[in-house]
Amino acid sequence: MRGVDFVLVEVAASTRERARIALGIAGNVVRGAYRIDDWQPGRESGRWRFNGTPAPELDAVGKTVVHLAPRSGAANPVRRFLDGVPQSTPPAGAASEPTPERNTSAPPSANPSVNPEPRERGPISLLAHELNREPLARIMYGQRELFHSNFLAWFFDEIPDLADAVFRDLTGDGNASVRRVDREQENLDLVMRWPGAAPLVIENKVFSLPDQDQLDAYRAKTARWKGSPAEHVLLSMSPPRTPLPDWRYLNYQELADRIDTALPENDHSYEVETLRRYSRVIRLLESLLATTMVRSHAESAWVDERQLSEIDSPQTRIGLRKLRARRVQGALDAAGPTSGWTESAISHGQPLVGWRRELRVAGHVIQAGWQYQEGQFRLCAVLSHLNGRGESAKAARAVFSEAHPALFDFAPLDGILRTPDGVVRPVDRFGHFDPDFIYRYIKAPDQTVEQLIAASHTVHAGLDRIAD
């Protein structure tokens, strides 16, 4: 999210209540477009700032909006259009430009009487609609990281002057003698080389979050190379959770900014236009992935499936579910119990989060906690001392669990979780995943992040009471 300061007198309460979109304009050209999430007082008295999400789906950035300029001599640079954005009117005697098939000269108004739509569409639906119209996005859907790495390698080879403007300053001087790019050298996504420069290693992440162990392994590989030490860049849609030594983080938004800055305005060749479309695609994709961020603990744990259904690619839908689960896991890490550990995963195409800890019960060290997936809230245990497959192993785990019913007691969660019927399932028995996992669950659809955090603390307290 980004914050922008506005003069208080021009952003009164009535404006803050109605404004939905903010444009940053310089030189009569839209430089930034944002959907306003909320308003906060600025650092200086009499000023306000908004938290906003980039809105590339509006296709407003780069558009000329001279007709929105304030009057000559106006002291206040802020202009409000709360009843729709006025359309451009050419001056008398000027030749009119052809009307495009799709009007993108200004973002739609938040007032339905000005821009009526058959139904209100959420941000995921809007972004998915725009991505579905982009040929490059359709190609990207099935490949993700592979697509971006291949595209950037093509960029490096086919438009060298522009590629150098985008990437060369990311590395220092060295002793290389050739200009080339390698794909998957020692499993590294991209290695760029220039004469007189150190190698530039780029690790590319789109839907997955950076993994410290993987990055350390790559760093160990490049440390063995002869010549100048390599520079390392993590190109990722999501920032790392903790600082990464020896890696520079480069988000895709910055990559798009670098590309747009390097592109010549009057060059409309196929190669340059392809780069322009690529920049738009990665801005849209960055905004799409931003919808998975946990902005409030009051949010539902999962992404709205009705909006996800408008994304054509099953892989992208699963990727967004996985990323949302990782972000919910981060919220649980930050606000949940300090002991134990959290988890997130995708199982059968559906997201899962959970929390567990070790404790000693009846002389055995076990793991116990909870999982949440597909509207099921499970209390679970991992009984490694009863590891085994088959009916006899399940029976042994069931006997142990029946002897310690507090491991599966949902009563303390009654005031926390929303459940339609309160029935503990499976009725009169346990569920199992071989070789050592046992659980029971209640139906608890549409839980919030806040409820899962509270459940972690409640389960943790209950396990303290039954531990040896």
Short mmCIF file of C-alpha atoms in Angstrom, two decimals:
data_model
loop_
_atom_site.label_atom_id
_atom_site.label_comp_id
_atom_site.label_asym_id
_atom_site.label_seq_id
_atom_site.Cartn_x
_atom_site.Cartn_y
_atom_site.Cartn_z
CA MET A 1 0.00 0.00 0.00
CA ARG A 2 1.07 3.55 -0.62
CA GLY A 3 0.29 6.74 1.28
CA VAL A 4 -0.22 10.15 -0.32
CA ASP A 5 -0.69 13.42 1.59
CA PHE A 6 -3.55 15.83 0.72
CA VAL A 7 -4.46 19.23 2.15
CA LEU A 8 -7.20 18.78 4.74
CA VAL A 9 -9.43 21.59 3.47
CA GLU A 10 -9.66 19.93 0.06
CA VAL A 11 -10.28 16.42 1.42
CA ALA A 12 -13.23 16.95 3.70
CA ALA A 13 -15.12 14.10 5.32
CA SER A 14 -17.69 14.07 2.53
CA THR A 15 -14.93 13.63 -0.05
CA ARG A 16 -13.21 10.87 1.92
CA GLU A 17 -16.50 9.00 2.21
CA ARG A 18 -17.23 9.11 -1.54
CA ALA A 19 -13.82 8.98 -3.21
CA ARG A 20 -12.88 5.55 -4.52
CA ILE A 21 -10.07 6.24 -7.01
CA ALA A 22 -7.05 8.58 -6.90
CA LEU A 23 -4.93 9.58 -9.88
CA GLY A 24 -1.45 11.06 -9.68
CA ILE A 25 -0.97 13.46 -12.61
CA ALA A 26 2.15 15.30 -13.76
CA GLY A 27 2.51 17.22 -17.00
CA ASN A 28 -1.15 16.45 -17.80
CA VAL A 29 -0.35 12.71 -17.96
CA VAL A 30 -1.59 10.09 -15.47
CA ARG A 31 1.47 8.73 -13.66
CA GLY A 32 -0.29 6.56 -11.08
CA ALA A 33 -3.79 5.15 -10.48
CA TYR A 34 -4.92 3.76 -7.13
CA ARG A 35 -8.02 2.33 -5.50
CA ILE A 36 -8.42 4.05 -2.14
CA ASP A 37 -8.53 1.58 0.78
CA ASP A 38 -8.78 4.01 3.69
CA TRP A 39 -7.79 7.47 4.93
CA GLN A 40 -5.50 8.41 7.82
CA PRO A 41 -4.33 11.73 9.28
CA GLY A 42 -1.00 12.81 7.83
CA ARG A 43 2.14 13.51 9.82
CA GLU A 44 1.52 17.26 9.57
CA SER A 45 -1.52 18.92 11.07
CA GLY A 46 -4.16 19.67 8.48
CA ARG A 47 -3.09 16.98 6.04
CA TRP A 48 -4.54 13.59 5.13
CA ARG A 49 -3.10 10.53 3.43
CA PHE A 50 -4.74 7.51 1.88
CA ASN A 51 -3.69 3.89 1.77
CA GLY A 52 -4.26 2.66 -1.75
CA THR A 53 -3.74 -0.31 -4.05
CA PRO A 54 -2.35 0.18 -7.57
CA ALA A 55 -5.19 -0.16 -10.09
CA PRO A 56 -3.70 -1.03 -13.49
CA GLU A 57 -7.04 -2.56 -14.50
CA LEU A 58 -8.25 1.01 -15.07
CA ASP A 59 -5.70 1.37 -17.88
CA ALA A 60 -5.29 5.03 -16.92
CA VAL A 61 -1.51 5.34 -16.49
CA GLY A 62 0.09 7.09 -19.43
CA LYS A 63 -3.15 8.67 -20.64
CA THR A 64 -3.23 12.39 -21.43
CA VAL A 65 -5.77 14.23 -19.27
CA VAL A 66 -5.17 17.87 -20.11
CA HIS A 67 -8.91 18.48 -19.72
CA LEU A 68 -8.61 17.68 -15.99
CA ALA A 69 -5.94 20.33 -15.34
CA PRO A 70 -6.83 22.97 -12.71
CA ARG A 71 -7.58 26.50 -13.81
CA SER A 72 -4.61 28.71 -14.55
CA GLY A 73 -3.37 30.22 -11.30
CA ALA A 74 -5.25 27.74 -9.07
CA ALA A 75 -3.46 27.33 -5.75
CA ASN A 76 -4.84 23.89 -4.90
CA PRO A 77 -3.49 21.03 -7.03
CA VAL A 78 -6.20 18.60 -5.87
CA ARG A 79 -9.29 18.23 -8.06
CA ARG A 80 -12.39 16.22 -7.13
CA PHE A 81 -14.76 14.46 -9.51
CA LEU A 82 -17.30 12.82 -7.24
CA ASP A 83 -20.04 12.57 -9.86
CA GLY A 84 -17.99 11.10 -12.70
CA VAL A 85 -14.89 12.12 -14.62
CA PRO A 86 -15.61 14.66 -17.38
CA GLN A 87 -14.72 13.49 -20.85
CA SER A 88 -12.27 15.36 -23.05
CA THR A 89 -13.77 17.97 -25.40
CA PRO A 90 -11.49 19.12 -28.24
CA PRO A 91 -11.17 22.88 -28.70
CA ALA A 92 -13.30 24.55 -31.36
CA GLY A 93 -11.90 23.99 -34.82
CA ALA A 94 -9.62 21.14 -33.74
CA ALA A 95 -9.73 17.84 -35.55
CA SER A 96 -11.32 15.14 -33.43
CA GLU A 97 -9.39 11.94 -32.84
CA PRO A 98 -11.07 8.70 -33.91
CA THR A 99 -13.16 7.25 -31.14
CA PRO A 100 -11.47 4.05 -29.94
CA GLU A 101 -13.44 0.87 -29.67
CA ARG A 102 -12.71 0.81 -25.92
CA ASN A 103 -12.64 4.13 -24.07
CA THR A 104 -9.72 4.13 -21.64
CA SER A 105 -9.07 7.85 -21.41
CA ALA A 106 -10.24 8.00 -17.80
CA PRO A 107 -11.17 5.56 -15.06
CA PRO A 108 -14.84 4.81 -14.46
CA SER A 109 -16.77 6.81 -11.94
CA ALA A 110 -17.73 5.33 -8.61
CA ASN A 111 -21.22 6.80 -9.15
CA PRO A 112 -23.41 4.10 -10.76
CA SER A 113 -25.68 6.71 -12.29
CA VAL A 114 -22.75 7.97 -14.37
CA ASN A 115 -21.18 4.63 -15.30
CA PRO A 116 -23.91 2.03 -14.82
CA GLU A 117 -22.81 -1.59 -14.60
CA PRO A 118 -24.98 -4.68 -14.40
CA ARG A 119 -23.33 -5.60 -11.09
CA GLU A 120 -20.52 -4.46 -8.85
CA ARG A 121 -17.31 -6.33 -9.57
CA GLY A 122 -14.61 -6.84 -6.98
CA PRO A 123 -10.94 -6.07 -7.59
CA ILE A 124 -10.08 -9.68 -8.42
CA SER A 125 -12.84 -9.81 -11.04
CA LEU A 126 -11.70 -6.54 -12.60
CA LEU A 127 -8.06 -7.57 -12.70
CA ALA A 128 -8.92 -11.03 -14.02
CA HIS A 129 -11.01 -9.45 -16.78
CA GLU A 130 -8.11 -7.24 -17.89
CA LEU A 131 -5.58 -10.07 -17.69
CA ASN A 132 -7.82 -12.36 -19.70
CA ARG A 133 -7.74 -9.80 -22.52
CA GLU A 134 -3.95 -9.77 -22.69
CA PRO A 135 -2.38 -12.35 -25.06
CA LEU A 136 0.85 -12.38 -23.05
CA ALA A 137 -1.11 -13.13 -19.89
CA ARG A 138 -2.80 -16.10 -21.58
CA ILE A 139 0.63 -17.46 -22.50
CA MET A 140 1.91 -16.76 -19.00
CA TYR A 141 -0.92 -18.57 -17.21
CA GLY A 142 0.37 -22.07 -17.85
CA GLN A 143 4.05 -21.37 -17.12
CA ARG A 144 4.39 -18.49 -14.64
CA GLU A 145 8.07 -18.31 -13.55
CA LEU A 146 9.22 -20.08 -16.71
CA PHE A 147 7.37 -17.57 -18.90
CA HIS A 148 8.88 -14.54 -17.17
CA SER A 149 12.41 -15.94 -17.22
CA ASN A 150 12.15 -16.85 -20.90
CA PHE A 151 10.65 -13.46 -21.76
CA LEU A 152 13.40 -11.54 -19.94
CA ALA A 153 16.05 -13.66 -21.67
CA TRP A 154 14.44 -12.77 -25.03
CA PHE A 155 14.43 -9.11 -23.99
CA PHE A 156 18.16 -9.27 -23.13
CA ASP A 157 19.04 -10.87 -26.47
CA GLU A 158 16.75 -9.03 -28.88
CA ILE A 159 16.67 -5.45 -27.53
CA PRO A 160 20.12 -5.12 -25.94
CA ASP A 161 20.21 -1.33 -25.54
CA LEU A 162 16.92 -1.24 -23.63
CA ALA A 163 17.78 -4.35 -21.62
CA ASP A 164 21.06 -2.77 -20.56
CA ALA A 165 19.16 0.33 -19.40
CA VAL A 166 16.89 -1.87 -17.28
CA PHE A 167 19.37 -4.35 -15.79
CA ARG A 168 23.00 -3.20 -16.11
CA ASP A 169 23.03 -0.96 -13.02
CA LEU A 170 21.99 -3.92 -10.84
CA THR A 171 25.55 -5.28 -10.93
CA GLY A 172 29.00 -3.81 -10.53
CA ASP A 173 32.21 -3.94 -12.48
CA GLY A 174 33.91 -7.24 -13.19
CA ASN A 175 36.08 -9.11 -15.64
CA ALA A 176 33.58 -10.78 -17.98
CA SER A 177 34.45 -10.53 -21.68
CA VAL A 178 31.16 -11.36 -23.40
CA ARG A 179 27.55 -10.21 -23.32
CA ARG A 180 25.13 -13.12 -22.93
CA VAL A 181 22.28 -14.49 -20.87
CA ASP A 182 22.04 -18.07 -19.61
CA ARG A 183 18.86 -19.88 -18.59
CA GLU A 184 18.91 -22.52 -15.86
CA GLN A 185 22.66 -22.51 -15.41
CA GLU A 186 23.04 -24.72 -12.32
CA ASN A 187 19.26 -24.32 -11.83
CA LEU A 188 19.56 -20.52 -11.65
CA ASP A 189 16.69 -18.82 -13.45
CA LEU A 190 18.74 -16.15 -15.23
CA VAL A 191 22.42 -15.21 -15.37
CA MET A 192 23.18 -12.02 -17.29
CA ARG A 193 26.71 -11.07 -18.29
CA TRP A 194 28.23 -7.95 -19.82
CA PRO A 195 31.82 -7.17 -20.83
CA GLY A 196 33.57 -5.60 -17.87
CA ALA A 197 30.78 -6.48 -15.43
CA ALA A 198 30.17 -8.97 -12.65
CA PRO A 199 27.57 -11.68 -13.41
CA LEU A 200 23.99 -10.78 -12.48
CA VAL A 201 22.01 -13.72 -11.07
CA ILE A 202 18.21 -13.32 -11.04
CA GLU A 203 15.98 -15.71 -9.10
CA ASN A 204 12.38 -15.33 -10.23
CA LYS A 205 9.35 -15.86 -7.98
CA VAL A 206 5.75 -15.13 -8.97
CA PHE A 207 3.21 -17.03 -6.86
CA SER A 208 5.65 -18.70 -4.50
CA LEU A 209 7.33 -16.84 -1.66
CA PRO A 210 11.13 -16.73 -1.34
CA ASP A 211 12.72 -19.63 0.49
CA GLN A 212 15.83 -18.79 2.49
CA ASP A 213 17.36 -22.29 2.21
CA GLN A 214 16.95 -22.30 -1.57
CA LEU A 215 18.51 -18.85 -1.91
CA ASP A 216 21.42 -19.86 0.33
CA ALA A 217 22.01 -22.93 -1.87
CA TYR A 218 22.10 -20.76 -5.00
CA ARG A 219 24.48 -18.35 -3.31
CA ALA A 220 26.79 -21.26 -2.46
CA LYS A 221 26.84 -22.31 -6.13
CA THR A 222 27.84 -18.88 -7.42
CA ALA A 223 30.52 -18.56 -4.73
CA ARG A 224 32.42 -21.33 -6.54
CA TRP A 225 32.48 -19.49 -9.88
CA LYS A 226 35.75 -18.13 -11.14
CA GLY A 227 36.12 -14.44 -11.82
CA SER A 228 34.26 -11.53 -10.27
CA PRO A 229 31.74 -12.37 -7.52
CA ALA A 230 28.18 -12.40 -8.82
CA GLU A 231 25.47 -9.98 -7.78
CA HIS A 232 22.18 -11.59 -6.74
CA VAL A 233 18.68 -10.23 -7.36
CA LEU A 234 15.44 -11.74 -6.09
CA LEU A 235 12.73 -10.75 -8.58
CA SER A 236 9.50 -11.46 -6.78
CA MET A 237 5.87 -10.38 -6.58
CA SER A 238 6.05 -10.73 -2.78
CA PRO A 239 8.71 -9.32 -0.46
CA PRO A 240 10.73 -11.71 1.69
CA ARG A 241 9.54 -12.05 5.27
CA THR A 242 13.00 -11.28 6.64
CA PRO A 243 16.01 -9.47 5.16
CA LEU A 244 18.01 -11.65 2.79
CA PRO A 245 21.78 -11.26 3.13
CA ASP A 246 23.60 -11.04 -0.21
CA TRP A 247 20.35 -10.67 -2.20
CA ARG A 248 18.73 -7.50 -3.51
CA TYR A 249 14.93 -7.56 -3.62
CA LEU A 250 13.40 -6.25 -6.85
CA ASN A 251 9.62 -6.33 -7.09
CA TYR A 252 7.81 -6.58 -10.40
CA GLN A 253 6.34 -3.10 -9.99
CA GLU A 254 9.88 -1.70 -10.01
CA LEU A 255 10.73 -3.86 -13.02
CA ALA A 256 7.73 -2.39 -14.86
CA ASP A 257 8.86 1.11 -13.88
CA ARG A 258 12.35 0.41 -15.19
CA ILE A 259 10.99 -0.91 -18.47
CA ASP A 260 8.61 2.03 -18.95
CA THR A 261 11.40 4.52 -18.24
CA ALA A 262 13.68 2.86 -20.79
CA LEU A 263 11.11 2.57 -23.61
CA PRO A 264 11.34 5.25 -26.33
CA GLU A 265 8.02 7.07 -26.67
CA ASN A 266 7.97 7.18 -30.47
CA ASP A 267 9.09 3.62 -31.14
CA HIS A 268 6.09 1.44 -32.04
CA SER A 269 7.99 -1.54 -33.38
CA TYR A 270 6.70 -5.01 -32.61
CA GLU A 271 9.47 -5.65 -30.07
CA VAL A 272 8.94 -2.41 -28.17
CA GLU A 273 5.14 -2.73 -28.20
CA THR A 274 5.54 -6.27 -26.84
CA LEU A 275 7.57 -4.85 -23.97
CA ARG A 276 4.88 -2.25 -23.31
CA ARG A 277 2.25 -4.96 -23.10
CA TYR A 278 4.51 -7.03 -20.86
CA SER A 279 4.91 -4.07 -18.49
CA ARG A 280 1.12 -3.75 -18.32
CA VAL A 281 0.70 -7.48 -17.69
CA ILE A 282 3.12 -7.53 -14.77
CA ARG A 283 1.47 -4.45 -13.24
CA LEU A 284 -1.88 -6.20 -13.47
CA LEU A 285 -0.40 -9.38 -12.05
CA GLU A 286 1.28 -7.52 -9.20
CA SER A 287 -2.08 -5.93 -8.33
CA LEU A 288 -3.83 -9.30 -8.57
CA LEU A 289 -1.39 -10.85 -6.12
CA ALA A 290 -1.78 -7.83 -3.83
CA THR A 291 -5.43 -8.84 -3.33
CA THR A 292 -4.15 -11.80 -1.26
CA MET A 293 -2.56 -9.53 1.36
CA VAL A 294 -4.03 -9.60 4.85
CA ARG A 295 -4.98 -5.96 5.41
CA SER A 296 -7.21 -6.58 8.42
CA HIS A 297 -7.67 -9.49 10.81
CA ALA A 298 -11.42 -9.01 10.31
CA GLU A 299 -11.12 -10.37 6.75
CA SER A 300 -12.23 -13.83 5.76
CA ALA A 301 -9.31 -16.22 5.83
CA TRP A 302 -9.79 -17.18 2.19
CA VAL A 303 -10.10 -15.29 -1.07
CA ASP A 304 -13.63 -14.85 -2.45
CA GLU A 305 -14.21 -17.93 -4.62
CA ARG A 306 -16.86 -16.13 -6.67
CA GLN A 307 -14.23 -13.68 -7.85
CA LEU A 308 -11.59 -16.37 -8.32
CA SER A 309 -13.96 -18.22 -10.65
CA GLU A 310 -13.55 -15.39 -13.18
CA ILE A 311 -9.87 -16.27 -13.65
CA ASP A 312 -9.54 -18.60 -16.62
CA SER A 313 -6.38 -20.36 -15.47
CA PRO A 314 -6.78 -23.14 -12.85
CA GLN A 315 -3.08 -22.81 -12.04
CA THR A 316 -3.51 -19.11 -11.29
CA ARG A 317 -6.51 -19.76 -9.07
CA ILE A 318 -4.53 -22.33 -7.11
CA GLY A 319 -1.56 -19.97 -6.97
CA LEU A 320 -3.68 -17.22 -5.43
CA ARG A 321 -5.16 -19.63 -2.88
CA LYS A 322 -1.67 -20.79 -1.94
CA LEU A 323 -0.35 -17.26 -1.62
CA ARG A 324 -3.32 -16.20 0.51
CA ALA A 325 -2.70 -19.20 2.79
CA ARG A 326 0.94 -18.14 3.17
CA ARG A 327 -0.14 -14.61 4.06
CA VAL A 328 -2.66 -15.87 6.63
CA GLN A 329 0.13 -18.04 8.03
CA GLY A 330 2.21 -14.88 8.39
CA ALA A 331 -0.61 -13.22 10.34
CA LEU A 332 -0.80 -16.28 12.61
CA ASP A 333 2.97 -16.14 13.13
CA ALA A 334 2.79 -12.47 14.08
CA ALA A 335 -0.26 -12.55 16.37
CA GLY A 336 -0.59 -16.18 17.48
CA PRO A 337 1.13 -18.07 20.30
CA THR A 338 4.88 -17.61 20.57
CA SER A 339 5.44 -21.35 20.99
CA GLY A 340 4.70 -24.00 18.41
CA TRP A 341 4.67 -23.42 14.66
CA THR A 342 2.27 -22.60 11.87
CA GLU A 343 1.72 -24.26 8.52
CA SER A 344 0.18 -23.47 5.15
CA ALA A 345 -0.28 -25.64 2.11
CA ILE A 346 -2.45 -26.54 -0.85
CA SER A 347 -4.12 -29.94 -0.65
CA HIS A 348 -6.44 -31.18 -3.40
CA GLY A 349 -6.40 -27.68 -4.86
CA GLN A 350 -7.68 -26.05 -1.65
CA PRO A 351 -5.76 -23.89 0.86
CA LEU A 352 -4.93 -25.08 4.37
CA VAL A 353 -3.51 -23.29 7.41
CA GLY A 354 -2.84 -24.56 10.88
CA TRP A 355 -0.92 -24.36 14.13
CA ARG A 356 0.71 -27.12 16.19
CA ARG A 357 3.04 -27.58 19.14
CA GLU A 358 4.82 -30.39 20.92
CA LEU A 359 3.75 -31.60 24.35
CA ARG A 360 4.15 -34.67 26.52
CA VAL A 361 1.00 -36.71 27.20
CA ALA A 362 1.05 -39.97 29.19
CA GLY A 363 4.83 -40.05 28.86
CA HIS A 364 4.83 -39.67 25.06
CA VAL A 365 5.93 -36.62 23.06
CA ILE A 366 3.19 -35.82 20.58
CA GLN A 367 2.18 -32.90 18.38
CA ALA A 368 -1.27 -31.34 18.74
CA GLY A 369 -3.08 -28.32 17.38
CA TRP A 370 -5.52 -27.42 14.62
CA GLN A 371 -6.00 -27.17 10.85
CA TYR A 372 -8.49 -25.18 8.80
CA GLN A 373 -9.46 -26.19 5.24
CA GLU A 374 -12.63 -26.11 3.10
CA GLY A 375 -14.81 -24.95 5.97
CA GLN A 376 -13.56 -27.66 8.32
CA PHE A 377 -11.85 -26.71 11.59
CA ARG A 378 -9.93 -29.75 12.78
CA LEU A 379 -8.40 -30.49 16.14
CA CYS A 380 -5.57 -32.85 15.36
CA ALA A 381 -2.68 -34.78 16.79
CA VAL A 382 0.43 -36.42 15.36
CA LEU A 383 1.18 -39.59 17.32
CA SER A 384 4.63 -40.61 16.13
CA HIS A 385 4.92 -43.27 18.85
CA LEU A 386 1.97 -45.05 17.16
CA ASN A 387 3.30 -44.67 13.63
CA GLY A 388 1.92 -47.29 11.29
CA ARG A 389 -0.48 -48.12 8.48
CA GLY A 390 -3.57 -50.27 8.39
CA GLU A 391 -6.52 -50.90 10.68
CA SER A 392 -4.55 -52.06 13.70
CA ALA A 393 -2.44 -48.89 13.70
CA LYS A 394 -5.57 -46.74 13.37
CA ALA A 395 -7.18 -48.61 16.23
CA ALA A 396 -4.15 -48.00 18.47
CA ARG A 397 -4.24 -44.27 17.72
CA ALA A 398 -7.98 -44.18 18.40
CA VAL A 399 -7.51 -45.88 21.80
CA PHE A 400 -4.88 -43.31 22.80
CA SER A 401 -7.10 -40.42 21.64
CA GLU A 402 -10.15 -41.73 23.47
CA ALA A 403 -8.05 -41.88 26.64
CA HIS A 404 -7.22 -38.16 26.20
CA PRO A 405 -10.46 -36.53 25.01
CA ALA A 406 -9.23 -33.01 25.89
CA LEU A 407 -7.07 -33.14 22.75
CA PHE A 408 -10.29 -32.99 20.72
CA ASP A 409 -12.48 -30.82 22.95
CA PHE A 410 -14.23 -28.15 20.86
CA ALA A 411 -16.18 -26.66 23.80
CA PRO A 412 -13.63 -23.88 24.56
CA LEU A 413 -13.98 -22.74 20.92
CA ASP A 414 -17.77 -22.26 21.06
CA GLY A 415 -17.52 -18.51 21.53
CA ILE A 416 -14.85 -18.09 18.84
CA LEU A 417 -15.79 -20.13 15.78
CA ARG A 418 -18.99 -19.80 13.77
CA THR A 419 -20.45 -23.24 13.21
CA PRO A 420 -23.88 -24.02 11.70
CA ASP A 421 -24.66 -27.05 13.86
CA GLY A 422 -21.88 -27.64 16.44
CA VAL A 423 -21.71 -31.34 15.51
CA VAL A 424 -18.29 -32.93 16.01
CA ARG A 425 -17.36 -35.17 13.10
CA PRO A 426 -16.74 -37.98 12.32
CA VAL A 427 -19.49 -38.88 14.75
CA ASP A 428 -18.39 -41.45 17.38
CA ARG A 429 -15.02 -42.06 15.73
CA PHE A 430 -11.84 -40.33 14.46
CA GLY A 431 -10.49 -39.37 11.08
CA HIS A 432 -7.02 -40.61 10.13
CA PHE A 433 -4.21 -39.86 7.72
CA ASP A 434 -1.58 -42.57 7.81
CA PRO A 435 0.91 -43.03 9.23
CA ASP A 436 0.36 -41.00 12.44
CA PHE A 437 -2.23 -38.19 11.99
CA ILE A 438 -5.60 -38.30 13.77
CA TYR A 439 -8.33 -35.65 13.96
CA ARG A 440 -11.94 -34.63 14.49
CA TYR A 441 -13.61 -31.54 13.05
CA ILE A 442 -16.58 -29.19 13.10
CA LYS A 443 -18.07 -27.35 10.16
CA ALA A 444 -16.95 -23.73 10.42
CA PRO A 445 -17.32 -21.95 7.08
CA ASP A 446 -15.95 -18.47 6.37
CA GLN A 447 -13.81 -17.94 9.45
CA THR A 448 -11.87 -14.69 9.74
CA VAL A 449 -8.16 -14.34 10.35
CA GLU A 450 -9.00 -12.90 13.77
CA GLN A 451 -10.99 -16.03 14.68
CA LEU A 452 -8.13 -18.31 13.67
CA ILE A 453 -5.68 -16.29 15.75
CA ALA A 454 -8.03 -16.50 18.74
CA ALA A 455 -8.46 -20.23 18.16
CA SER A 456 -4.67 -20.68 18.25
CA HIS A 457 -4.43 -19.04 21.66
CA THR A 458 -7.39 -21.01 23.02
CA VAL A 459 -6.09 -24.38 21.77
CA HIS A 460 -2.62 -23.53 23.07
CA ALA A 461 -4.03 -22.78 26.55
CA GLY A 462 -6.00 -26.02 26.54
CA LEU A 463 -2.92 -28.05 25.67
CA ASP A 464 -1.02 -26.41 28.53
CA ARG A 465 -3.65 -27.76 30.93
CA ILE A 466 -3.35 -31.38 29.75
CA ALA A 467 0.43 -31.62 29.21
CA ASP A 468 2.38 -33.83 31.63
#
